[in-house]
mmCIF file of N, CA and C in Angstrom:
data_model
loop_
_atom_site.group_PDB
_atom_site.id
_atom_site.type_symbol
_atom_site.label_atom_id
_atom_site.label_comp_id
_atom_site.label_asym_id
_atom_site.label_seq_id
_atom_site.Cartn_x
_atom_site.Cartn_y
_atom_site.Cartn_z
ATOM 1 N N MET A 174 -7.983 27.582 -25.681
ATOM 2 C CA MET A 174 -7.444 28.641 -26.569
ATOM 3 C C MET A 174 -7.102 29.601 -25.800
ATOM 4 N N LYS A 175 -5.588 29.904 -26.007
ATOM 5 C CA LYS A 175 -4.952 30.844 -24.805
ATOM 6 C C LYS A 175 -4.448 32.221 -25.480
ATOM 7 N N GLU A 176 -4.643 32.392 -27.092
ATOM 8 C CA GLU A 176 -4.289 33.486 -27.550
ATOM 9 C C GLU A 176 -5.229 33.878 -28.669
ATOM 10 N N ILE A 177 -5.570 35.476 -28.814
ATOM 11 C CA ILE A 177 -6.126 35.934 -30.026
ATOM 12 C C ILE A 177 -5.802 35.076 -31.116
ATOM 13 N N HIS A 178 -4.628 35.285 -31.393
ATOM 14 C CA HIS A 178 -4.011 34.772 -32.774
ATOM 15 C C HIS A 178 -4.268 33.117 -32.916
ATOM 16 N N ASP A 179 -4.784 32.737 -31.945
ATOM 17 C CA ASP A 179 -5.070 31.177 -32.323
ATOM 18 C C ASP A 179 -6.752 31.088 -32.631
ATOM 19 N N LEU A 180 -7.354 32.068 -32.607
ATOM 20 C CA LEU A 180 -9.102 32.164 -33.221
ATOM 21 C C LEU A 180 -9.048 32.284 -34.756
ATOM 22 N N SER A 181 -9.986 31.543 -35.254
ATOM 23 C CA SER A 181 -9.960 32.114 -36.874
ATOM 24 C C SER A 181 -9.970 33.314 -37.070
ATOM 25 N N ARG A 182 -10.043 33.693 -38.298
ATOM 26 C CA ARG A 182 -10.248 35.188 -38.856
ATOM 27 C C ARG A 182 -11.272 35.638 -38.446
ATOM 28 N N GLU A 183 -12.613 34.998 -38.537
ATOM 29 C CA GLU A 183 -13.947 35.267 -38.314
ATOM 30 C C GLU A 183 -13.841 35.244 -36.696
ATOM 31 N N ASP A 184 -13.479 34.488 -36.047
ATOM 32 C CA ASP A 184 -13.400 34.460 -34.457
ATOM 33 C C ASP A 184 -12.888 35.765 -33.882
ATOM 34 N N GLN A 185 -11.970 36.112 -34.728
ATOM 35 C CA GLN A 185 -10.868 37.509 -34.207
ATOM 36 C C GLN A 185 -11.766 38.423 -34.344
ATOM 37 N N MET A 186 -12.552 38.655 -35.250
ATOM 38 C CA MET A 186 -13.344 39.783 -35.853
ATOM 39 C C MET A 186 -14.558 39.774 -34.899
ATOM 40 N N THR A 187 -15.518 38.835 -34.679
ATOM 41 C CA THR A 187 -16.252 38.384 -33.578
ATOM 42 C C THR A 187 -15.726 38.924 -32.187
ATOM 43 N N LEU A 188 -14.634 38.743 -31.526
ATOM 44 C CA LEU A 188 -13.968 39.188 -30.579
ATOM 45 C C LEU A 188 -14.037 40.681 -30.388
ATOM 46 N N MET A 189 -13.102 41.319 -31.372
ATOM 47 C CA MET A 189 -13.099 42.393 -31.583
ATOM 48 C C MET A 189 -14.663 43.349 -31.475
ATOM 49 N N ASP A 190 -15.447 42.904 -31.927
ATOM 50 C CA ASP A 190 -16.899 43.527 -32.112
ATOM 51 C C ASP A 190 -17.292 43.778 -30.451
ATOM 52 N N GLU A 191 -17.072 42.201 -30.042
ATOM 53 C CA GLU A 191 -17.502 42.294 -28.696
ATOM 54 C C GLU A 191 -16.635 43.092 -27.750
ATOM 55 N N MET A 192 -15.290 43.361 -27.877
ATOM 56 C CA MET A 192 -14.459 44.103 -26.789
ATOM 57 C C MET A 192 -14.994 45.334 -27.258
ATOM 58 N N THR A 193 -15.234 45.971 -28.317
ATOM 59 C CA THR A 193 -15.665 47.151 -28.660
ATOM 60 C C THR A 193 -17.067 47.743 -27.809
ATOM 61 N N LYS A 194 -18.038 46.561 -27.923
ATOM 62 C CA LYS A 194 -19.219 47.008 -27.353
ATOM 63 C C LYS A 194 -19.254 46.772 -25.654
ATOM 64 N N ALA A 195 -18.208 45.861 -25.210
ATOM 65 C CA ALA A 195 -17.830 45.868 -23.740
ATOM 66 C C ALA A 195 -17.018 47.038 -23.203
ATOM 67 N N ALA A 196 -16.128 47.831 -24.181
ATOM 68 C CA ALA A 196 -15.666 48.721 -23.796
ATOM 69 C C ALA A 196 -16.902 50.077 -23.906
ATOM 70 N N LEU A 197 -17.632 50.316 -24.715
ATOM 71 C CA LEU A 197 -18.501 51.257 -24.533
ATOM 72 C C LEU A 197 -19.353 50.616 -23.749
ATOM 73 N N ALA A 198 -19.732 49.958 -23.049
ATOM 74 C CA ALA A 198 -20.582 49.805 -22.148
ATOM 75 C C ALA A 198 -19.706 50.180 -20.524
ATOM 76 N N VAL A 199 -18.685 49.855 -20.497
ATOM 77 C CA VAL A 199 -17.745 50.169 -19.356
ATOM 78 C C VAL A 199 -17.499 51.541 -19.295
ATOM 79 N N LYS A 200 -17.600 52.580 -20.670
ATOM 80 C CA LYS A 200 -16.956 53.591 -20.611
ATOM 81 C C LYS A 200 -18.661 54.637 -20.062
ATOM 82 N N GLU A 201 -19.795 54.041 -20.476
ATOM 83 C CA GLU A 201 -20.921 54.573 -20.453
ATOM 84 C C GLU A 201 -21.057 54.404 -18.820
ATOM 85 N N VAL A 202 -21.073 52.772 -18.086
ATOM 86 C CA VAL A 202 -21.261 52.963 -16.918
ATOM 87 C C VAL A 202 -20.465 53.560 -15.828
ATOM 88 N N ALA A 203 -19.497 53.786 -15.996
ATOM 89 C CA ALA A 203 -18.054 54.447 -15.495
ATOM 90 C C ALA A 203 -18.566 55.692 -15.445
ATOM 91 N N THR A 204 -19.130 56.823 -16.535
ATOM 92 C CA THR A 204 -19.157 57.766 -16.601
ATOM 93 C C THR A 204 -20.425 57.869 -15.677
ATOM 94 N N VAL A 205 -21.444 57.163 -16.018
ATOM 95 C CA VAL A 205 -22.580 57.534 -14.616
ATOM 96 C C VAL A 205 -22.109 57.317 -13.101
ATOM 97 N N LEU A 206 -21.411 56.249 -13.216
ATOM 98 C CA LEU A 206 -20.961 55.954 -11.723
ATOM 99 C C LEU A 206 -20.330 57.416 -11.149
ATOM 100 N N LYS A 207 -19.001 57.846 -12.321
ATOM 101 C CA LYS A 207 -18.377 58.803 -11.612
ATOM 102 C C LYS A 207 -18.726 60.242 -11.794
ATOM 103 N N GLY A 208 -19.175 60.445 -12.590
ATOM 104 C CA GLY A 208 -19.862 61.672 -13.054
ATOM 105 C C GLY A 208 -18.971 61.747 -14.019
ATOM 106 N N SER A 209 -17.964 61.751 -14.590
ATOM 107 C CA SER A 209 -17.110 62.151 -15.860
ATOM 108 C C SER A 209 -16.970 60.756 -16.507
ATOM 109 N N PRO A 210 -16.858 60.918 -17.927
ATOM 110 C CA PRO A 210 -16.510 60.125 -18.664
ATOM 111 C C PRO A 210 -14.423 59.611 -18.270
ATOM 112 N N PRO A 211 -14.233 58.375 -18.503
ATOM 113 C CA PRO A 211 -12.935 57.875 -18.086
ATOM 114 C C PRO A 211 -12.050 58.551 -19.056
ATOM 115 N N THR A 212 -10.313 58.851 -18.206
ATOM 116 C CA THR A 212 -10.029 59.215 -19.411
ATOM 117 C C THR A 212 -9.153 58.382 -20.547
ATOM 118 N N LYS A 213 -9.249 57.011 -19.933
ATOM 119 C CA LYS A 213 -8.757 56.403 -21.265
ATOM 120 C C LYS A 213 -9.710 54.749 -20.550
ATOM 121 N N ILE A 214 -10.139 53.836 -21.541
ATOM 122 C CA ILE A 214 -10.557 52.650 -21.394
ATOM 123 C C ILE A 214 -9.161 51.589 -21.718
ATOM 124 N N ASN A 215 -8.839 51.153 -20.856
ATOM 125 C CA ASN A 215 -7.765 50.134 -21.284
ATOM 126 C C ASN A 215 -8.101 48.504 -21.429
ATOM 127 N N THR A 216 -7.948 48.175 -22.630
ATOM 128 C CA THR A 216 -8.558 46.635 -22.824
ATOM 129 C C THR A 216 -7.331 45.769 -22.822
ATOM 130 N N GLY A 217 -6.926 44.463 -22.302
ATOM 131 C CA GLY A 217 -6.078 43.759 -22.480
ATOM 132 C C GLY A 217 -6.374 42.124 -22.187
ATOM 133 N N ALA A 218 -5.333 41.549 -22.811
ATOM 134 C CA ALA A 218 -5.737 40.157 -22.988
ATOM 135 C C ALA A 218 -4.121 39.286 -22.522
ATOM 136 N N LEU A 219 -4.313 39.479 -20.966
ATOM 137 C CA LEU A 219 -3.029 39.008 -19.845
ATOM 138 C C LEU A 219 -3.209 37.321 -20.037
ATOM 139 N N GLY A 220 -3.622 37.019 -18.990
ATOM 140 C CA GLY A 220 -3.437 35.660 -18.671
ATOM 141 C C GLY A 220 -2.169 34.696 -18.457
ATOM 142 N N ASN A 221 -1.515 35.379 -17.743
ATOM 143 C CA ASN A 221 -0.043 34.657 -17.411
ATOM 144 C C ASN A 221 -0.365 33.917 -16.153
ATOM 145 N N ILE A 222 -1.126 34.155 -15.624
ATOM 146 C CA ILE A 222 -1.626 33.330 -14.203
ATOM 147 C C ILE A 222 -2.682 32.255 -14.646
ATOM 148 N N CYS A 223 -3.575 32.590 -15.261
ATOM 149 C CA CYS A 223 -4.791 31.942 -15.711
ATOM 150 C C CYS A 223 -4.649 32.021 -17.400
ATOM 151 N N PRO A 224 -4.034 30.744 -18.149
ATOM 152 C CA PRO A 224 -3.662 30.668 -19.337
ATOM 153 C C PRO A 224 -4.717 30.299 -20.167
ATOM 154 N N GLN A 225 -6.025 30.902 -20.190
ATOM 155 C CA GLN A 225 -7.191 30.663 -21.052
ATOM 156 C C GLN A 225 -7.454 32.102 -21.601
ATOM 157 N N LEU A 226 -7.762 32.319 -23.050
ATOM 158 C CA LEU A 226 -8.048 33.459 -23.456
ATOM 159 C C LEU A 226 -9.453 34.304 -22.765
ATOM 160 N N HIS A 227 -8.987 35.562 -22.353
ATOM 161 C CA HIS A 227 -9.987 36.193 -21.731
ATOM 162 C C HIS A 227 -9.346 37.554 -21.792
ATOM 163 N N ILE A 228 -10.616 38.671 -21.943
ATOM 164 C CA ILE A 228 -10.094 40.171 -21.809
ATOM 165 C C ILE A 228 -10.562 40.944 -20.736
ATOM 166 N N HIS A 229 -9.702 41.802 -20.134
ATOM 167 C CA HIS A 229 -9.908 42.560 -19.419
ATOM 168 C C HIS A 229 -10.264 43.721 -20.180
ATOM 169 N N VAL A 230 -11.272 44.650 -19.466
ATOM 170 C CA VAL A 230 -11.865 45.983 -19.752
ATOM 171 C C VAL A 230 -12.012 46.539 -18.978
ATOM 172 N N LEU A 231 -11.326 47.905 -18.794
ATOM 173 C CA LEU A 231 -11.071 48.691 -17.430
ATOM 174 C C LEU A 231 -11.210 50.152 -17.930
ATOM 175 N N ALA A 232 -12.106 50.780 -17.104
ATOM 176 C CA ALA A 232 -11.932 52.645 -17.307
ATOM 177 C C ALA A 232 -11.180 52.975 -16.266
ATOM 178 N N ARG A 233 -10.093 53.827 -16.560
ATOM 179 C CA ARG A 233 -8.910 54.281 -15.672
ATOM 180 C C ARG A 233 -9.190 56.112 -15.998
ATOM 181 N N TYR A 234 -9.032 56.642 -15.072
ATOM 182 C CA TYR A 234 -9.178 57.983 -14.583
ATOM 183 C C TYR A 234 -7.894 58.633 -14.136
ATOM 184 N N GLN A 235 -7.202 59.724 -15.005
ATOM 185 C CA GLN A 235 -5.957 60.116 -14.504
ATOM 186 C C GLN A 235 -6.190 60.567 -13.090
ATOM 187 N N GLY A 236 -5.355 60.174 -12.226
ATOM 188 C CA GLY A 236 -5.050 60.278 -10.983
ATOM 189 C C GLY A 236 -5.741 59.071 -10.168
ATOM 190 N N ASP A 237 -6.280 57.957 -10.793
ATOM 191 C CA ASP A 237 -6.314 56.947 -9.773
ATOM 192 C C ASP A 237 -5.118 56.649 -9.446
ATOM 193 N N LYS A 238 -5.403 55.216 -8.569
ATOM 194 C CA LYS A 238 -4.097 55.168 -7.527
ATOM 195 C C LYS A 238 -3.164 54.613 -8.458
ATOM 196 N N ALA A 239 -3.446 53.745 -8.994
ATOM 197 C CA ALA A 239 -1.985 53.176 -10.156
ATOM 198 C C ALA A 239 -2.079 53.835 -11.433
ATOM 199 N N TRP A 240 -2.282 55.097 -11.553
ATOM 200 C CA TRP A 240 -2.070 55.905 -12.855
ATOM 201 C C TRP A 240 -0.884 56.335 -12.613
ATOM 202 N N PRO A 241 -0.133 56.570 -13.834
ATOM 203 C CA PRO A 241 -0.528 56.275 -15.334
ATOM 204 C C PRO A 241 -0.101 54.446 -15.756
ATOM 205 N N GLY A 242 0.282 53.776 -14.523
ATOM 206 C CA GLY A 242 0.981 52.379 -14.582
ATOM 207 C C GLY A 242 -0.133 51.530 -14.869
ATOM 208 N N PRO A 243 0.095 49.912 -15.159
ATOM 209 C CA PRO A 243 -0.890 49.048 -14.976
ATOM 210 C C PRO A 243 -1.503 48.767 -13.727
ATOM 211 N N VAL A 244 -2.695 48.340 -13.483
ATOM 212 C CA VAL A 244 -3.550 48.403 -12.359
ATOM 213 C C VAL A 244 -3.261 47.093 -11.427
ATOM 214 N N TRP A 245 -2.820 46.356 -12.347
ATOM 215 C CA TRP A 245 -2.182 44.976 -11.628
ATOM 216 C C TRP A 245 -1.090 45.366 -10.538
ATOM 217 N N GLY A 246 -1.455 44.877 -9.185
ATOM 218 C CA GLY A 246 -0.157 45.006 -8.235
ATOM 219 C C GLY A 246 0.265 46.376 -7.993
ATOM 220 N N ALA A 247 -0.332 47.341 -8.384
ATOM 221 C CA ALA A 247 -0.370 48.707 -8.157
ATOM 222 C C ALA A 247 -0.752 49.021 -6.524
ATOM 223 N N CYS A 248 -1.549 48.727 -6.145
ATOM 224 C CA CYS A 248 -1.801 48.601 -4.768
ATOM 225 C C CYS A 248 -2.793 47.456 -4.467
ATOM 226 N N PRO A 249 -3.107 47.296 -2.935
ATOM 227 C CA PRO A 249 -3.695 46.055 -2.684
ATOM 228 C C PRO A 249 -5.362 46.540 -2.946
ATOM 229 N N ALA A 250 -5.969 44.960 -3.488
ATOM 230 C CA ALA A 250 -7.003 45.099 -3.888
ATOM 231 C C ALA A 250 -8.191 45.642 -2.827
ATOM 232 N N VAL A 251 -9.480 46.159 -3.202
ATOM 233 C CA VAL A 251 -10.363 46.712 -2.208
ATOM 234 C C VAL A 251 -11.781 45.974 -3.086
ATOM 235 N N PRO A 252 -12.151 45.123 -1.698
ATOM 236 C CA PRO A 252 -13.534 44.559 -2.156
ATOM 237 C C PRO A 252 -14.525 45.721 -2.688
ATOM 238 N N TRP A 253 -15.531 45.646 -3.346
ATOM 239 C CA TRP A 253 -16.671 46.615 -3.505
ATOM 240 C C TRP A 253 -17.932 45.713 -3.501
ATOM 241 N N ALA A 254 -18.248 44.820 -2.809
ATOM 242 C CA ALA A 254 -19.055 43.818 -3.061
ATOM 243 C C ALA A 254 -20.519 44.635 -3.205
ATOM 244 N N GLU A 255 -20.529 46.040 -2.152
ATOM 245 C CA GLU A 255 -21.752 46.486 -2.152
ATOM 246 C C GLU A 255 -22.153 47.109 -3.396
ATOM 247 N N LYS A 256 -21.137 47.505 -4.309
ATOM 248 C CA LYS A 256 -21.689 47.964 -5.665
ATOM 249 C C LYS A 256 -21.760 47.321 -6.852
ATOM 250 N N LEU A 257 -21.529 45.833 -6.674
ATOM 251 C CA LEU A 257 -20.963 44.992 -7.537
ATOM 252 C C LEU A 257 -22.016 44.795 -8.655
ATOM 253 N N LYS A 258 -23.287 44.440 -7.666
ATOM 254 C CA LYS A 258 -24.555 44.346 -8.353
ATOM 255 C C LYS A 258 -25.027 45.395 -9.463
ATOM 256 N N GLU A 259 -25.198 46.616 -8.869
ATOM 257 C CA GLU A 259 -25.182 47.664 -9.323
ATOM 258 C C GLU A 259 -24.401 47.983 -10.417
ATOM 259 N N VAL A 260 -23.154 47.755 -10.587
ATOM 260 C CA VAL A 260 -22.204 47.655 -11.828
ATOM 261 C C VAL A 260 -22.643 46.463 -12.723
ATOM 262 N N MET A 261 -22.869 45.242 -12.374
ATOM 263 C CA MET A 261 -23.386 44.396 -13.095
ATOM 264 C C MET A 261 -24.184 44.550 -13.811
ATOM 265 N N ASP A 262 -25.407 45.148 -13.344
ATOM 266 C CA ASP A 262 -26.716 45.209 -13.587
ATOM 267 C C ASP A 262 -26.886 46.344 -14.792
ATOM 268 N N ALA A 263 -25.824 47.598 -14.313
ATOM 269 C CA ALA A 263 -25.802 48.829 -15.417
ATOM 270 C C ALA A 263 -25.106 48.333 -16.672
ATOM 271 N N ILE A 264 -24.031 47.621 -16.374
ATOM 272 C CA ILE A 264 -23.291 46.964 -17.726
ATOM 273 C C ILE A 264 -24.378 46.095 -18.752
ATOM 274 N N SER A 265 -24.847 44.861 -17.794
ATOM 275 C CA SER A 265 -25.774 44.357 -18.461
ATOM 276 C C SER A 265 -26.971 45.277 -19.424
ATOM 277 N N VAL A 266 -27.307 45.890 -19.028
ATOM 278 C CA VAL A 266 -28.346 47.143 -19.478
ATOM 279 C C VAL A 266 -27.687 47.588 -20.740
ATOM 280 N N GLN A 267 -26.099 48.118 -20.554
ATOM 281 C CA GLN A 267 -25.768 48.599 -21.721
ATOM 282 C C GLN A 267 -25.376 47.645 -22.627
ATOM 283 N N LEU A 268 -25.010 46.632 -22.273
ATOM 284 C CA LEU A 268 -24.582 45.357 -23.629
ATOM 285 C C LEU A 268 -25.946 44.919 -24.383
ATOM 286 N N GLN A 269 -27.152 44.863 -23.678
ATOM 287 C CA GLN A 269 -28.360 44.564 -24.503
ATOM 288 C C GLN A 269 -28.678 45.434 -25.347
ATOM 289 N N ASN A 270 -27.937 47.082 -25.275
ATOM 290 C CA ASN A 270 -28.335 48.220 -26.333
ATOM 291 C C ASN A 270 -27.531 48.198 -27.509
#
């Protein structure tokens, strides 16, 4: 499956519900970690390099290094392994709510 429009109508609605839940979790966790709510939550289904259906959910802040453009390719990637577990755990908790 490569595209949202390839899904059945029921699966499209399920995906929308899951995307909304993920966006709310990302917004909550970003707010806690940064001390203020994101300017925007970006949701996208790109997949040009990895052609299977997957959704990106990103918290964006006005003034971030890529603002207002897309994050992909805007600047070199920076590993943040030390925060990864904390963020993943926080998002997992939010998704359980």
